[in-house]
Short mmCIF file of C-alpha atoms in Angstrom, two decimals:
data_model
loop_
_atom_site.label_atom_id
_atom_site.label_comp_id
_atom_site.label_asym_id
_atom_site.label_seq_id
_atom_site.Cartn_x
_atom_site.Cartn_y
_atom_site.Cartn_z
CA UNK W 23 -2.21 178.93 -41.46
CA UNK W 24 -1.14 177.84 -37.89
CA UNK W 25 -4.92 177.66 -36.64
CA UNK W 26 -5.64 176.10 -39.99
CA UNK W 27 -3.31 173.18 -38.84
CA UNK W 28 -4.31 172.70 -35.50
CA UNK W 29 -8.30 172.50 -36.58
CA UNK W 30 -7.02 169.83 -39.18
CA UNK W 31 -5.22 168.03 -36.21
CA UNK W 32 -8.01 167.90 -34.07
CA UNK W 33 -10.27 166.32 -36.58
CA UNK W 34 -7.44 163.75 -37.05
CA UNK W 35 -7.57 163.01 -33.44
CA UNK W 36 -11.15 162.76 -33.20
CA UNK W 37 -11.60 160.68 -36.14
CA UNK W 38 -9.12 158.40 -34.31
CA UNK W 39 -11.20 158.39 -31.21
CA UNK W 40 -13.60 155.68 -29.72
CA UNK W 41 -17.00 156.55 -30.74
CA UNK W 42 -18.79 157.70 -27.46
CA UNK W 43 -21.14 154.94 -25.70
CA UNK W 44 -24.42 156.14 -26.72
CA UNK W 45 -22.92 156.10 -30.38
CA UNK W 46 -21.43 152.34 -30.16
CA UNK W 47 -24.55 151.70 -29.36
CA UNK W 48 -26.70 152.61 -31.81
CA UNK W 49 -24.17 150.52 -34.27
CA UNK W 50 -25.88 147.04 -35.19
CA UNK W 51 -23.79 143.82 -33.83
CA UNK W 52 -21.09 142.49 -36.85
CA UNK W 53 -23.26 139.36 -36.66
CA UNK W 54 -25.97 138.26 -34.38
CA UNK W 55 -23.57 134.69 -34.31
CA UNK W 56 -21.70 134.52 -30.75
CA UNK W 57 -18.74 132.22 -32.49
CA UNK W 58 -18.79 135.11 -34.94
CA UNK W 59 -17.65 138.08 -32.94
CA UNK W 60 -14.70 139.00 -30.87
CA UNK W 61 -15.10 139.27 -26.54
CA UNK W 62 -14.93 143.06 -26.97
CA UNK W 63 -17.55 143.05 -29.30
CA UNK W 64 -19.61 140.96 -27.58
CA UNK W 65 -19.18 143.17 -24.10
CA UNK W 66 -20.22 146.30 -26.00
CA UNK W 67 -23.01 144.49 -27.28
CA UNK W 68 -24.24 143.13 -24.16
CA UNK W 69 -23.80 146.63 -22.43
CA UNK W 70 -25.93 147.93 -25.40
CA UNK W 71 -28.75 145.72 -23.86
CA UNK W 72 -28.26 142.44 -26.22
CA UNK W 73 -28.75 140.42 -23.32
CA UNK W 74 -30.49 137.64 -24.94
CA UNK W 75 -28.94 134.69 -26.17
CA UNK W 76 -30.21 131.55 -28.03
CA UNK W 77 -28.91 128.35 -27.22
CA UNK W 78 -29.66 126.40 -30.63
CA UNK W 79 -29.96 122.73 -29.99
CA UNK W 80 -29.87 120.35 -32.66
CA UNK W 81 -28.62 116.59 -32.65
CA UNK W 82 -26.33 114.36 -35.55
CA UNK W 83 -28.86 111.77 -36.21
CA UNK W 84 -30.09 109.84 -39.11
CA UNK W 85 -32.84 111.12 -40.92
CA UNK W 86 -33.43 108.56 -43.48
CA UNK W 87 -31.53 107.49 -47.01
CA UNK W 88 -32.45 111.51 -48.29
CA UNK W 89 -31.21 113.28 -45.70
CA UNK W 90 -27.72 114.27 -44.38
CA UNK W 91 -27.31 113.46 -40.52
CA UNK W 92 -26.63 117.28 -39.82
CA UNK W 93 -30.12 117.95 -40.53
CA UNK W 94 -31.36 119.71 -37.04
CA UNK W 95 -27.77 121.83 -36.28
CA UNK W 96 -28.42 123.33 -40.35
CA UNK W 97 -32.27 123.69 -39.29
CA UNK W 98 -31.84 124.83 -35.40
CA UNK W 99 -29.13 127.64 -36.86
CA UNK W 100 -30.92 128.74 -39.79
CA UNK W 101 -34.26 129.17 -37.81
CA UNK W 102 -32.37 131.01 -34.59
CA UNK W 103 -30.30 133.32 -36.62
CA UNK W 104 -34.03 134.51 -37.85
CA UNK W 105 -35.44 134.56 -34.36
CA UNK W 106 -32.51 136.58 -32.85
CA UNK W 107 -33.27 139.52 -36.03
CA UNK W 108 -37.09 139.58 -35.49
CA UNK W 109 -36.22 139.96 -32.27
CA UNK W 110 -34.32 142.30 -31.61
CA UNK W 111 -30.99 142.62 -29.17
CA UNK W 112 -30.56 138.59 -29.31
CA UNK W 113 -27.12 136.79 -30.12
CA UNK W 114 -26.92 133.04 -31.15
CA UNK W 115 -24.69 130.53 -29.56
CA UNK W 116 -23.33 128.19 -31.20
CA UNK W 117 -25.24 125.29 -31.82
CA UNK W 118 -25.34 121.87 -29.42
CA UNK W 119 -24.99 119.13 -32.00
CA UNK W 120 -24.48 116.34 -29.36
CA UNK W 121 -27.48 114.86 -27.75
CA UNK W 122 -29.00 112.01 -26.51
CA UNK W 123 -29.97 109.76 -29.37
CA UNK W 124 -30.55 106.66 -27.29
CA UNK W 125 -28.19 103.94 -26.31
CA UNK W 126 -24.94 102.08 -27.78
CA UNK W 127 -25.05 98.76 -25.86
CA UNK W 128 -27.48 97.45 -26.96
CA UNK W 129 -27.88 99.99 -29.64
CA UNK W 130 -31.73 102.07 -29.65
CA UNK W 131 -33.30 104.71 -31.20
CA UNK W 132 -31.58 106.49 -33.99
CA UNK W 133 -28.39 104.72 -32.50
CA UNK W 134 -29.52 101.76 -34.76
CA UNK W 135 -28.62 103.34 -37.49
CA UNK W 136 -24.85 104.50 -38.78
CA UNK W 137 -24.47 108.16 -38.93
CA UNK W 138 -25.95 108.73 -35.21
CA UNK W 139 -24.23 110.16 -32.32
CA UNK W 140 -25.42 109.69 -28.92
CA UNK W 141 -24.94 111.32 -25.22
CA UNK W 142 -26.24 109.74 -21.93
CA UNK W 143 -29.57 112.24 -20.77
CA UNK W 144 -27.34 113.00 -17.46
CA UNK W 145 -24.32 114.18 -19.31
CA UNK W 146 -26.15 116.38 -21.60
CA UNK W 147 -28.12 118.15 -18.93
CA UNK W 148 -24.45 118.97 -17.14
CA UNK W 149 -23.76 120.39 -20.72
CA UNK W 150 -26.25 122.62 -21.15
CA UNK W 151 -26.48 123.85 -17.72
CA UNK W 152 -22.54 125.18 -17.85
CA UNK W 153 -23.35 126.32 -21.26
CA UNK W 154 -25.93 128.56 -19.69
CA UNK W 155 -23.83 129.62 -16.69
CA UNK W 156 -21.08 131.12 -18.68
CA UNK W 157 -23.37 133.30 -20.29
CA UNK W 158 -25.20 134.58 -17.24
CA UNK W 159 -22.03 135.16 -15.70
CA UNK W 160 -21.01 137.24 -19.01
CA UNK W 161 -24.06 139.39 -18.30
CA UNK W 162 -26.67 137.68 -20.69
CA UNK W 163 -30.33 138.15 -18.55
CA UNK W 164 -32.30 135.55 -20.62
CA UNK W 165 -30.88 132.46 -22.02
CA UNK W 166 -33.34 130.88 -24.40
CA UNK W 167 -33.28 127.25 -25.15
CA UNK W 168 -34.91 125.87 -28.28
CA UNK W 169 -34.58 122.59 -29.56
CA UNK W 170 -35.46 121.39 -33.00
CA UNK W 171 -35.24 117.43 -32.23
CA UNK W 172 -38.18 115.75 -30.03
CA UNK W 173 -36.64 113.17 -28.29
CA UNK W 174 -35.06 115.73 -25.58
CA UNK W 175 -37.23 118.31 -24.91
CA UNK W 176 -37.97 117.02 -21.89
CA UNK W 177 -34.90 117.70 -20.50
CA UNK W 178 -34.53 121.25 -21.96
CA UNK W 179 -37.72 122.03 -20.11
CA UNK W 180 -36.43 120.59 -16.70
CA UNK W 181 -33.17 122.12 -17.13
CA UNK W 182 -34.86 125.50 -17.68
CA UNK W 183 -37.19 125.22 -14.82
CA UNK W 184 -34.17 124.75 -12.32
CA UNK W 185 -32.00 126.92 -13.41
CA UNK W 186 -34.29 129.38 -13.38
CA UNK W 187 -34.98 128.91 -9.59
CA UNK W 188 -31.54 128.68 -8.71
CA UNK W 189 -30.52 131.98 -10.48
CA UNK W 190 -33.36 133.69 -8.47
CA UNK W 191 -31.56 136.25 -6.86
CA UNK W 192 -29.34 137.01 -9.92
CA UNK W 193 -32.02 138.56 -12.26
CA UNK W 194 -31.03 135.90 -14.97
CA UNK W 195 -33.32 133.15 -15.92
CA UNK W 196 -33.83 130.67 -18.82
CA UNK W 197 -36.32 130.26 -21.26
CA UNK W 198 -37.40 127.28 -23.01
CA UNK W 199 -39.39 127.62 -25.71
CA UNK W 200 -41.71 124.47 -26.08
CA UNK W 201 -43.67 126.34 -28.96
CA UNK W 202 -40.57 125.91 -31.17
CA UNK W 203 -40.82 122.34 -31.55
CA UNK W 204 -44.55 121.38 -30.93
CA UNK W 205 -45.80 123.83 -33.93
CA UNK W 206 -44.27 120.85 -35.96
CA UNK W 207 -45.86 117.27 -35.26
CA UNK W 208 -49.19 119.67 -34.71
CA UNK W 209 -50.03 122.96 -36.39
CA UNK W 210 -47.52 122.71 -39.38
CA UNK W 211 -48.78 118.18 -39.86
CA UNK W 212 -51.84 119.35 -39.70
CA UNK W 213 -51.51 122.73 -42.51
CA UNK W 214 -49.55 119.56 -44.45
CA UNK W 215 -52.72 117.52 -44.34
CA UNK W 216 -55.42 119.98 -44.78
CA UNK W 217 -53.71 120.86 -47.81
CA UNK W 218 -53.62 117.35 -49.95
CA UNK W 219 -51.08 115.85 -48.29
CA UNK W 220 -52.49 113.56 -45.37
CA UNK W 221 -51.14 110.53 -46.57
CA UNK W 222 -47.91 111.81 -47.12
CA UNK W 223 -47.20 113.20 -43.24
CA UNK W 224 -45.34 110.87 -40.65
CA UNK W 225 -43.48 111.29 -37.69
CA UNK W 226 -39.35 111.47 -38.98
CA UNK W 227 -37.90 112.15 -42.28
CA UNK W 228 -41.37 112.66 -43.67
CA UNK W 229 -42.81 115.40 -46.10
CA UNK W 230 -42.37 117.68 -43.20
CA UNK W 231 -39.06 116.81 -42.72
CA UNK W 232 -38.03 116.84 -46.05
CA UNK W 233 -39.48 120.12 -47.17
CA UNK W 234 -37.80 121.81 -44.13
CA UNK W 235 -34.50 120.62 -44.94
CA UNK W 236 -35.20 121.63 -48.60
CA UNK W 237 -36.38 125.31 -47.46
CA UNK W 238 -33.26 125.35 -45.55
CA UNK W 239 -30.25 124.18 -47.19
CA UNK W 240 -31.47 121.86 -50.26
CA UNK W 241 -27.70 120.36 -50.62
CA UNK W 242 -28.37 118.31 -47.37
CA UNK W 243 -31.09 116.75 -49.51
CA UNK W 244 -30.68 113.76 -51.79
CA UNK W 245 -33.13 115.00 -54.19
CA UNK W 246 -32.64 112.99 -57.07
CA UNK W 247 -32.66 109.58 -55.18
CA UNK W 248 -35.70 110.76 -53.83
CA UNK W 249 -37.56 111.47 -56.60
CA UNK W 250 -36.74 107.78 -57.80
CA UNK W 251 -37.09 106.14 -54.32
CA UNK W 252 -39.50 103.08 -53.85
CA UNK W 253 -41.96 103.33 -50.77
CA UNK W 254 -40.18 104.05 -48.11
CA UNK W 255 -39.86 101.68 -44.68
CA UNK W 256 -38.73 101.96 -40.92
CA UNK W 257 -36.42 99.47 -42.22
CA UNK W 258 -34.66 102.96 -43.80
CA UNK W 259 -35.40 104.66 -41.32
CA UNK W 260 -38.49 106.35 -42.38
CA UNK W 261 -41.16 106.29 -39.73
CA UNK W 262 -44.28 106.79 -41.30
CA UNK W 263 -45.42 109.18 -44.28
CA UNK W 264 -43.33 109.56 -47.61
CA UNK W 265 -41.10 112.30 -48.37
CA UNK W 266 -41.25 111.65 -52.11
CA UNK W 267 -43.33 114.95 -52.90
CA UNK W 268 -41.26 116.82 -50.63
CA UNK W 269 -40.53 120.85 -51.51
CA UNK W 270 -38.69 123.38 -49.99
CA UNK W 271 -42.12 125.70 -50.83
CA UNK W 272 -44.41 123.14 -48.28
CA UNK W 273 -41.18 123.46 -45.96
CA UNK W 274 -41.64 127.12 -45.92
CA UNK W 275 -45.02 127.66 -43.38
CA UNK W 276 -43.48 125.27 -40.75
CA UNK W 277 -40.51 127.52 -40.81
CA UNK W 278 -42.54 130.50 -40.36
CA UNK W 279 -44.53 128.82 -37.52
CA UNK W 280 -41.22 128.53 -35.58
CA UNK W 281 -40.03 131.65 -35.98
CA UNK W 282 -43.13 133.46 -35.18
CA UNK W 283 -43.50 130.77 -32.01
CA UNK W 284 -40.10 131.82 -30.55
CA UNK W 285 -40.34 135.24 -31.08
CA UNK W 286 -43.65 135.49 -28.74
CA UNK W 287 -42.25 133.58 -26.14
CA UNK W 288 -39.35 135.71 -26.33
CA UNK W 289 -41.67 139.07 -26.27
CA UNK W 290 -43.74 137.68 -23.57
CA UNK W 291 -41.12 136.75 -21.17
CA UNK W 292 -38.87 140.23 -21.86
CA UNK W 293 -42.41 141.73 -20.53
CA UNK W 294 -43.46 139.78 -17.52
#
């Protein structure tokens, strides 16, 4: 009875135990979301090798009479939360929804329009840049930048390019992934057009657009106002094309030619 008791007391102990490292680690992450976890989750995952992080970056901009303003952080999320599965050991920071969006005196761009929120080019740069030093100095190897609005992606390929040199001697670097925005206005307009819809393909809150957003999240979609919408105008912010005939079943290959974008660049740069 007595060595009956003391067997049953050791698996009590042991069940109260830590797992050991090599078993913690073969444990999938809560969530691949970095706002999502607690720190000592997110040290055991990095010293499980999840030393890739995303750094979605979207932008609160208007997209047109159909479309909620939010469009790119819903989009940017969505598509990074996939990227970070596919491939493998990745977390997702939360997203940037403040970017530059052109200027407030006088007002240009998207700032034209109500609904737009704007940062000077300098100011985001600073941003990002001590956005990517706090996870380097967490442990995080490669910091991947993608950006799902075109008006900065100039800027996320700079900021890349020099932080990359100056963490030389650190092992760290960042990656931005031009592939994740350019599959858009090229491979995915030109699947649109190839497949009846040339007429219909413009350069903002288009068909594209449109059947993104509805693949995504359709409630960010004015659907019904679209279906009974007159031809649309710059004047409504519409440049080009017509979203009328909009689906979230077009929107699906241009997700799918993001996704597959980022994760090669990812692969690719984990094996250089």
């Amino acid at each position: 009875m007595k060595k009956r008791f003391i067997f049953s007391l050791f698996l009590g102990i042991a069940a109260l135990s830590p797992l050991p490292a090599q078993a913690q680690c073969l444990q999938l992450p809560k969530s691949v979301l970095f706002e999502k976890l607690t720190w000592t989750e997110i040290t055991q995952d990095i010293s499980c090798g999840f030393t890739t992080i995303i750094v979605p970056v979207g932008g609160t901009e208007q997209s047109g009479p159909y479309i909620a303003v939010g469009k790119h952080n819903s989009r940017v999320l969505y598509q990074a939360e996939k990227i970070a599965h596919q491939s493998g050991k990745t977390l997702v920071a939360p997203v940037v929804a403040y970017v530059p969006e052109g200027g407030t005196a006088p007002r240009t761009s998207h700032m034209r329009f109500p609904g737009t929120i704007t940062l000077p080019p300098d100011v985001f740069a600073k941003m990002l840049s001590s956005i990517a030093e706090s996870f380097r100095v967490q442990g995080f190897r490669l910091v991947v930048l993608i950006g799902d609005h075109g008006g900065y992606q100039k800027e996320l390929e700079k900021l890349a390019a020099q932080l990359t040199v100056k963490w030389q001697a650190t092992g760290a670097r960042v990656l931005y992934v031009r592939d994740y925005y350019d599959v858009l206005p090229h491979q995915y307009s030109e699947w649109l057009r190839q497949n009846g819809y040339r007429l219909d393909v413009g350069q903002h809150a288009d068909i594209g657009d449109t059947s993104l957003m509805l693949a995504v999240d359709p409630s960010m979609v004015r659907e019904e106002a679209l279906r009974h919408a007159p031809n649309p105008t710059s004047a409504q912010g519409i440049y080009g094309g017509d979203p009328r005939r909009a689906t979230s079943t077009l929107g699906q290959p241009g997700l799918a030619m993001q996704v597959n974008a980022a994760v090669k660049a990812i692969d690719d740069a984990r094996n250089k």
